[in-house]
Short mmCIF file of C-alpha atoms and ligand atoms in Angstrom, two decimals:
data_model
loop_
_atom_site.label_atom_id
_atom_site.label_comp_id
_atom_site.label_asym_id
_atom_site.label_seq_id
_atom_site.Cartn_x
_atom_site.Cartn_y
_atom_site.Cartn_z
CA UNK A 1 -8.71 27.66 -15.80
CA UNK A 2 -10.65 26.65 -13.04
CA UNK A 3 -8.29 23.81 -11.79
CA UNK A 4 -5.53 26.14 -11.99
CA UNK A 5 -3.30 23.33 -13.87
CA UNK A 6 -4.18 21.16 -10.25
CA UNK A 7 -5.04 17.82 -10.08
CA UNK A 8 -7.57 17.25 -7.98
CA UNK A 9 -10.15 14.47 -6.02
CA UNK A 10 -13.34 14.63 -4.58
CA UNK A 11 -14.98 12.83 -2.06
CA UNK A 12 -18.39 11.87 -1.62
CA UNK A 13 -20.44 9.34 0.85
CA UNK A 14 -24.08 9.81 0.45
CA UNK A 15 -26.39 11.10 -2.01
CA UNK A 16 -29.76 11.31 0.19
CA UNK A 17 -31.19 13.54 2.39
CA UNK A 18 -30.55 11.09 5.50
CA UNK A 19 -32.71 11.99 9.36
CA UNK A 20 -30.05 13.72 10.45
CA UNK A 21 -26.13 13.91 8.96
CA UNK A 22 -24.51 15.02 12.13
CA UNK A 23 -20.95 14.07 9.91
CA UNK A 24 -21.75 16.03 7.33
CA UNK A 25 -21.34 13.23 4.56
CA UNK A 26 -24.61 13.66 2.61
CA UNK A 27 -25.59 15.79 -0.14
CA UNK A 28 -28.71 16.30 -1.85
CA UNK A 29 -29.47 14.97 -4.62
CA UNK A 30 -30.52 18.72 -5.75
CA UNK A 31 -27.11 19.85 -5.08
CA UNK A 32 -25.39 17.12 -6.04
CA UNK A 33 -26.90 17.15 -9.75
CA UNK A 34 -25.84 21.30 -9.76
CA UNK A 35 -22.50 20.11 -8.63
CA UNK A 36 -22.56 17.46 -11.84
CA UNK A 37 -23.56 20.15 -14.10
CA UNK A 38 -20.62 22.75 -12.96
CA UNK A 39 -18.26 20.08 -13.19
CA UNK A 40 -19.00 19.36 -16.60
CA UNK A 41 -19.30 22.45 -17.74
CA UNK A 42 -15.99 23.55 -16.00
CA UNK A 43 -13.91 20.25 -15.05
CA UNK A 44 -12.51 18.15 -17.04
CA UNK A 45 -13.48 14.86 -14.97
CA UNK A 46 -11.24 11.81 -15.58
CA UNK A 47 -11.72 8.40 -13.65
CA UNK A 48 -9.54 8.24 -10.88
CA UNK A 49 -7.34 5.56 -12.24
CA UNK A 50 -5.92 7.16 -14.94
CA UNK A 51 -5.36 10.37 -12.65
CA UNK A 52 -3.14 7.65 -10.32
CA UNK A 53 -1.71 6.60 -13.55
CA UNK A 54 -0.24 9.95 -14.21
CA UNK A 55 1.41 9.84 -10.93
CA UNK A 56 2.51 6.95 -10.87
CA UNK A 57 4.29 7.87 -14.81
CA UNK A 58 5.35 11.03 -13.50
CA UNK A 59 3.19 13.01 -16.18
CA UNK A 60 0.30 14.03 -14.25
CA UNK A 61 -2.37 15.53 -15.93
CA UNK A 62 -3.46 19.06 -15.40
CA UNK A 63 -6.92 21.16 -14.94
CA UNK A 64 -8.29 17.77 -14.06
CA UNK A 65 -10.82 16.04 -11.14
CA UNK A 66 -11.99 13.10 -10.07
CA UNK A 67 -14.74 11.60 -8.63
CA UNK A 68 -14.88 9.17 -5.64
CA UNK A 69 -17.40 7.42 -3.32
CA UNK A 70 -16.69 6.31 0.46
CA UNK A 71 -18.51 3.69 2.11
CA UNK A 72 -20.80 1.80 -0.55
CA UNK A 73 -24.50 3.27 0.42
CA UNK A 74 -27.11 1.98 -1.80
CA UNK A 75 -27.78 5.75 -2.29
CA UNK A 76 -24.91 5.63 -4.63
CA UNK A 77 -26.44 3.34 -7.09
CA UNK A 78 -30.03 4.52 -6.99
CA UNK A 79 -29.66 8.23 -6.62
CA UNK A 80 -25.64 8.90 -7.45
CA UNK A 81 -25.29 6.50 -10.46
CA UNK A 82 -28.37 7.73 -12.85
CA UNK A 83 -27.14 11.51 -12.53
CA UNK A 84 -23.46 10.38 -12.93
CA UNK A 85 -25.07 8.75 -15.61
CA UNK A 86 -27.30 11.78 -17.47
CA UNK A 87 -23.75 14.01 -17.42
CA UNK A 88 -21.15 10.85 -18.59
CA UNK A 89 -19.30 11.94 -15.72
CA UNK A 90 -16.73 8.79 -14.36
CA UNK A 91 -16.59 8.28 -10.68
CA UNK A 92 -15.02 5.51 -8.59
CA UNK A 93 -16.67 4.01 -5.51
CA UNK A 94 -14.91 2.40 -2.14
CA UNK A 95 -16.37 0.07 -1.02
CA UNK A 96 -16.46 -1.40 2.69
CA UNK A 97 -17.75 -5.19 1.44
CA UNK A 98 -18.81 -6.21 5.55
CA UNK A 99 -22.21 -5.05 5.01
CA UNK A 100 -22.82 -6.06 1.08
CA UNK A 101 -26.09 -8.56 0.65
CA UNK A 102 -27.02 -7.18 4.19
CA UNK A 103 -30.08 -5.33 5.44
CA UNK A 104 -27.68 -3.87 8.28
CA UNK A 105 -26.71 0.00 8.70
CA UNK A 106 -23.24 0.48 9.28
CA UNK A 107 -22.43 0.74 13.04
CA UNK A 108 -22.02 4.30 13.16
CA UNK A 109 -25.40 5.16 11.76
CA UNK A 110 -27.54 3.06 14.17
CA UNK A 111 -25.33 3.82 17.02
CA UNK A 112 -26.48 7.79 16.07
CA UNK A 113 -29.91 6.33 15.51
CA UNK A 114 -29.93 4.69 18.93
CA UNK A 115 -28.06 7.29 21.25
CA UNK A 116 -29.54 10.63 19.81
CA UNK A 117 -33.28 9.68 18.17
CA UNK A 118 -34.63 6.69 20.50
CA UNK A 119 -38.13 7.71 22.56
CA UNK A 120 -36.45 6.46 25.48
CA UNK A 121 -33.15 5.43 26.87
CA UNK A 122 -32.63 3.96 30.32
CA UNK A 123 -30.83 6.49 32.51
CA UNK A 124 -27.98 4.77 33.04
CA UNK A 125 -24.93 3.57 30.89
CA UNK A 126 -22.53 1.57 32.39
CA UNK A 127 -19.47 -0.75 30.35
CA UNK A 128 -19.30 -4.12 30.34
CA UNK A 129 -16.83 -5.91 32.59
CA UNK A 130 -13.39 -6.14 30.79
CA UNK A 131 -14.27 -3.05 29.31
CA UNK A 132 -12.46 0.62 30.52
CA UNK A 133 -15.06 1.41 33.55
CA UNK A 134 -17.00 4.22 31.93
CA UNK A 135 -20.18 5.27 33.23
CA UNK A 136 -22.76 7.81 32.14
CA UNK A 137 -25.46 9.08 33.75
CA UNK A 138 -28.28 10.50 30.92
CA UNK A 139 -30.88 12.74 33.93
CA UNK A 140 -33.53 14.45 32.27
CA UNK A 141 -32.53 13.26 28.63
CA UNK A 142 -33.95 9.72 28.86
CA UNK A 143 -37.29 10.82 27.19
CA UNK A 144 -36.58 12.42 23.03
CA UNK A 145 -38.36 15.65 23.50
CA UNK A 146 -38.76 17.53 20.00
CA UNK A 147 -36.56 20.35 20.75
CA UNK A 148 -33.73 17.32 21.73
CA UNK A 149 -34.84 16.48 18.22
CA UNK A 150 -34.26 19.51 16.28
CA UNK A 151 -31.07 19.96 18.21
CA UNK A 152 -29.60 16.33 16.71
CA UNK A 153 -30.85 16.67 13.41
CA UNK A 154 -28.75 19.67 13.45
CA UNK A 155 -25.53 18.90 15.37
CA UNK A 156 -22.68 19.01 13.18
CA UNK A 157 -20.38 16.50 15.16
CA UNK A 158 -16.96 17.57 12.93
CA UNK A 159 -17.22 20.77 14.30
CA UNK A 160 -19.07 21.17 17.15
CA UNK A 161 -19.04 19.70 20.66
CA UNK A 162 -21.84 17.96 21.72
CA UNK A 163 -24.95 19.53 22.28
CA UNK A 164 -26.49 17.98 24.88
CA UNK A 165 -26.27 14.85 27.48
CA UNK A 166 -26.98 12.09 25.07
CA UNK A 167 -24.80 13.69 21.77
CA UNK A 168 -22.37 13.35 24.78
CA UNK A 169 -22.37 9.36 25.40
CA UNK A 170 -23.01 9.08 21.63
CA UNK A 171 -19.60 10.56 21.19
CA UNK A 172 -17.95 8.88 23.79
CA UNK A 173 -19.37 5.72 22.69
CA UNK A 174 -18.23 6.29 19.23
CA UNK A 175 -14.65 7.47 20.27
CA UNK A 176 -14.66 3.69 22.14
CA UNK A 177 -16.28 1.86 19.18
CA UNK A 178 -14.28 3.40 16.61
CA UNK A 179 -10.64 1.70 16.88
CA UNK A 180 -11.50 -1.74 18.53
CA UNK A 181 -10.85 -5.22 16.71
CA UNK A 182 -14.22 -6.53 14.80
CA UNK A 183 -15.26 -9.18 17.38
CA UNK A 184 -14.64 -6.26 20.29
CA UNK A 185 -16.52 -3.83 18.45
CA UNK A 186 -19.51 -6.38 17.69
CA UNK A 187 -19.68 -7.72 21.54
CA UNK A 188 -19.60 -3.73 22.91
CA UNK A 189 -22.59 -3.07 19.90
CA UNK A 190 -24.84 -5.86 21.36
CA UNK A 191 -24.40 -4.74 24.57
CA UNK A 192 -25.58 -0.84 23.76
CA UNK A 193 -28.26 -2.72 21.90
CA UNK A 194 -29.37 -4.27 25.17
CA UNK A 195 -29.12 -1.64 26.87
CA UNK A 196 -31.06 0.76 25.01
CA UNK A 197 -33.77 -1.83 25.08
CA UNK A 198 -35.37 -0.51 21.86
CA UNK A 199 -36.50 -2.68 18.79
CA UNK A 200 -34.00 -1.74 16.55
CA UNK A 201 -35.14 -1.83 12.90
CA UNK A 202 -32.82 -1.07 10.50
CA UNK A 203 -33.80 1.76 7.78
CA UNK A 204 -33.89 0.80 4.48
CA UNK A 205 -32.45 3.99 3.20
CA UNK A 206 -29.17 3.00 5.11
CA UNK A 207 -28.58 0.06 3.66
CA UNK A 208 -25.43 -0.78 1.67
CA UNK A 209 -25.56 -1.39 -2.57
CA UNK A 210 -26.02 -5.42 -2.92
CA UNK A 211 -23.37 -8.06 -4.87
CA UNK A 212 -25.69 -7.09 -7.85
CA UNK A 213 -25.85 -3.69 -7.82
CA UNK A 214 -22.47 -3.82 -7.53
CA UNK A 215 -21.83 -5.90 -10.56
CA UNK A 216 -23.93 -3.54 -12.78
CA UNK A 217 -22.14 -0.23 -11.32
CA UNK A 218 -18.29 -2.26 -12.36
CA UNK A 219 -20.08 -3.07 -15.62
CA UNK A 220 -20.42 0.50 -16.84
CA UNK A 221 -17.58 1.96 -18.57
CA UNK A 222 -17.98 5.18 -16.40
CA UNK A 223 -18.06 3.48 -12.95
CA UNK A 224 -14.64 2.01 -11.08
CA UNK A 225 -15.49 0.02 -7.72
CA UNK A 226 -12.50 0.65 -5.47
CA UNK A 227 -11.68 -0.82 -1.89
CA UNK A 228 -12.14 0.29 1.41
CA UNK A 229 -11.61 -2.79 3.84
CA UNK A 230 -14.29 -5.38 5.00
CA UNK A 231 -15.33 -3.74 8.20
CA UNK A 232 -14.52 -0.47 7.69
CA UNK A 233 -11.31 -1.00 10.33
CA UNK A 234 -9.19 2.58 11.59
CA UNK A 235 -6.42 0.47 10.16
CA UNK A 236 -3.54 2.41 12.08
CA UNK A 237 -4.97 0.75 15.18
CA UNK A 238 -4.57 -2.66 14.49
CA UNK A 239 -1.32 -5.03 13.75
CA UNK A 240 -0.10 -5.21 10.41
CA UNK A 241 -1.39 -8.87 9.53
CA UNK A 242 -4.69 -7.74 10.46
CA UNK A 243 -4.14 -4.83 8.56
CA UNK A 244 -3.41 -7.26 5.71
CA UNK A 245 -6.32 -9.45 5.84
CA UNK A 246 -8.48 -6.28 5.84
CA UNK A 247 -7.29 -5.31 2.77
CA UNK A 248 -6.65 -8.61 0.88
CA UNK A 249 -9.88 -10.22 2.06
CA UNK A 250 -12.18 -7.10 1.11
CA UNK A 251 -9.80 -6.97 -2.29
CA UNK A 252 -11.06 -10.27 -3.32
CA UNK A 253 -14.48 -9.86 -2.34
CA UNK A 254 -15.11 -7.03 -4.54
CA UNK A 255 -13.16 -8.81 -7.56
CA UNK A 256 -15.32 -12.10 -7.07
CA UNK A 257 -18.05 -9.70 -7.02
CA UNK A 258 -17.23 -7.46 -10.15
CA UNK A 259 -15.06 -10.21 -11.86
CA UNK A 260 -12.52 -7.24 -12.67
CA UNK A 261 -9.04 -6.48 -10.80
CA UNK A 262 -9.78 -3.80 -7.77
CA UNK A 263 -6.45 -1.85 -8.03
CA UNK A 264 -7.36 0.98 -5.81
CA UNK A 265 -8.23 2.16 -2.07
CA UNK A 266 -9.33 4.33 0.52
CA UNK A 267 -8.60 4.37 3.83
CA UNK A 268 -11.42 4.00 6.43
CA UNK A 269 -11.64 7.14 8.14
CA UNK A 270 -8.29 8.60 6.44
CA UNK A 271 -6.88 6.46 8.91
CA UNK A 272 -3.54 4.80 8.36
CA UNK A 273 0.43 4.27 9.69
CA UNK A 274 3.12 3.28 7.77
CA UNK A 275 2.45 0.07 8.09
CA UNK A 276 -0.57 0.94 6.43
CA UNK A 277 0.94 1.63 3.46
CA UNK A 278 3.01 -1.52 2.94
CA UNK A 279 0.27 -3.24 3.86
CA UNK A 280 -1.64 -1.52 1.16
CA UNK A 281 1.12 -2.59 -1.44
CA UNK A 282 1.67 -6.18 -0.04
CA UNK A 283 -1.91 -6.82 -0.59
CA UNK A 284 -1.90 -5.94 -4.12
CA UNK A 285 -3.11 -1.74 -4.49
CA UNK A 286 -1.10 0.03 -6.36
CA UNK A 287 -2.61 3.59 -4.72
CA UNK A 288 -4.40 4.68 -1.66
CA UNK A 289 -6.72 7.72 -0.91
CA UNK A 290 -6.53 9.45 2.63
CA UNK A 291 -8.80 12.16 3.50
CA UNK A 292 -5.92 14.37 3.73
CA UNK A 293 -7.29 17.64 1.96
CA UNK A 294 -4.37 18.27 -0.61
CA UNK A 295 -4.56 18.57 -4.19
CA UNK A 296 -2.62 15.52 -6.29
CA UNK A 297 0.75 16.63 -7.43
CA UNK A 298 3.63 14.38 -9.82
CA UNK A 299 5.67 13.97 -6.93
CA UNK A 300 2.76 12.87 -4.33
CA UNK A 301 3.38 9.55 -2.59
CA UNK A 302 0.70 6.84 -4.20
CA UNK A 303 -0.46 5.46 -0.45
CA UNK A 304 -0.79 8.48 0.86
CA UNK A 305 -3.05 10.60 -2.08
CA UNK A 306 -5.35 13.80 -1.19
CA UNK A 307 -9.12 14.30 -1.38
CA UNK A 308 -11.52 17.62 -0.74
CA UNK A 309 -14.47 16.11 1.22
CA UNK A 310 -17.48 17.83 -0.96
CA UNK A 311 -20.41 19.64 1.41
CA UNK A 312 -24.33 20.03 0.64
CA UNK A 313 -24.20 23.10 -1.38
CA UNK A 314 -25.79 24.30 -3.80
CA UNK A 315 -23.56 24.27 -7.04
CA UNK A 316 -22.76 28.15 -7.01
CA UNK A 317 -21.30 27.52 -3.54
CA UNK A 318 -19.94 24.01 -4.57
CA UNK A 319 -17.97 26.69 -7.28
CA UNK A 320 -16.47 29.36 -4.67
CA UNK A 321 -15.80 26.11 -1.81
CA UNK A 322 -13.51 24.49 -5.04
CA UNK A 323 -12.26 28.28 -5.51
CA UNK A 324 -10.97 28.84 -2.25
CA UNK A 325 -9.80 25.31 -1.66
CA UNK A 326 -7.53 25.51 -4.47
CA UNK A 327 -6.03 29.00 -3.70
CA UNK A 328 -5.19 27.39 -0.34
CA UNK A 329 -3.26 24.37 -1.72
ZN1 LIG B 1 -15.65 5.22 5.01
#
């Protein structure tokens, strides 16, 4: 049995072949449809509420996967949705609701857009005052060359360190953008916006799935919409009634939205504390995923459930990654 009597969840973001995917969220839509037809052929694929269902009864089923979505990219209705679709394969998206009926990217993608791919970046970087003092000084790497390029579009920030002066301040820019409170995180954006000094248009292909698209994913029988705070918040970094209004604000957005309850969630980032977890339960989910990479067992704790982040292979290495991540847990 290929599941090995396991219980297990994937994880998803993007289904796209984005300028560069230095976080290695995205998978082609190539691989992505060979990963569909292994899984059918091989999994048995259950939505991911009746998988929490058999934890939370005790009688978890076995040889089983699900299928989840992080973020809310429009990707995942025009590209993930029709292939999801062709197999009758469930799947359950989280959704951050910030940047719904927006033409924004989320602040990590033009933040990568910005530091790594604009023509030309002053030389210096300096904070704002009230900000830590940090300074950065870019020398020869204000002008893009080609080669800096190639070199971005194939950095692999998870597990390598930063390839050259501006993958540096990137880094250290996201490291500093990362945990602050929304209004913090907004002001410091603006001001690396001025900085830079560049037009910024937003790309089209990094928007987030509209109210509507929304509605018509929750209408399909296959498709669960699932939460994943309004502004994408590291959770464990801010105080529990923040924490709170996170959760309960982006829990009724998406149920205004869909018009159906939104029972389940996933922590930005993995990110979470124990307040975290009551929070999670105060405001009304009854299970939240981490990015913890464990399989899902009867005695697993609901707030704190395990997910294998799935790569861009192709699906015969999709096949041996799910065979040696289950002989490992
Ligand atoms: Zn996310």
């Amino acid at each position: 049995m290929l599941f090995e009597h396991k219980a297990l969840v994937l994880m998803y973001h993007r289904v796209a072949v984005p300028d560069a995917d230095i976080w290695d969220i995205a998978v082609s839509p190539e691989n992505f449809e060979q990963q569909l037809q292994f899984l059918q052929k091989k999994g048995n694929v259950i939505p991911l509420s009746e998988l929490v269902k058999g934890v939370a009864d005790g009688k978890l089923p076995k040889n089983v996967v699900a299928i989840t979505f992080d973020d809310g990219y429009a990707d995942n209705f025009l590209t993930a949705k029709p292939l999801l679709e062709k197999y009758r394969l469930p799947a359950t998206f989280f959704i951050a609701s910030g940047n719904t009926d927006t033409e924004a990217e989320f602040w990590w993608d033009e933040l990568e857009h910005t530091l790594l791919f604009a023509p030309v970046l002053p030389q210096t970087y300096t904070n704002m005052p009230g900000e830590p003092a940090y300074t950065f000084d870019l020398q020869h790497e204000t002008q893009l060359t080609p080669a800096m390029q190639r070199v971005h579009c194939h950095w692999d920030a998870c597990a390598e360190a930063p390839p050259t002066l501006r993958a540096r301040l990137f880094y250290a820019l996201w490291q500093q953008l990362k945990p602050l409170p929304h209004q913090a995180q907004q002001h410091l954006l603006q001001h690396i916006r001025n900085w830079a000094g560049w037009a910024y248009a937003a790309r089209p292909h990094y928007k987030a799935m509209t109210a509507q698209q929304l509605r018509q994913l929750s209408q399909s029988p296959l498709f669960e919409i699932g939460a994943h705070t309004v502004t994408h918040a590291a959770l464990a970094f801010h105080a529990k009634a923040v924490q709170v209004q996170e959760l309960c604000e982006n829990k009724q957005q998406l149920e205004a939205i869909t018009g159906t309850e939104v029972p389940l969630l996933a922590y930005p980032y993995g990110n979470y504390n124990h307040e975290t977890k009551a929070a999670a339960a105060e405001a009304g989910f009854t299970a939240a995923m981490t990015t913890e990479e464990k399989a899902l067992r009867k005695q697993s704790h609901l707030y704190t459930l395990g997910r294998m982040q799935v790569k861009n292979r192709s699906g015969h290495d999709f096949a041996a990654q799910l065979g040696t991540w289950l002989n490992k847990r």
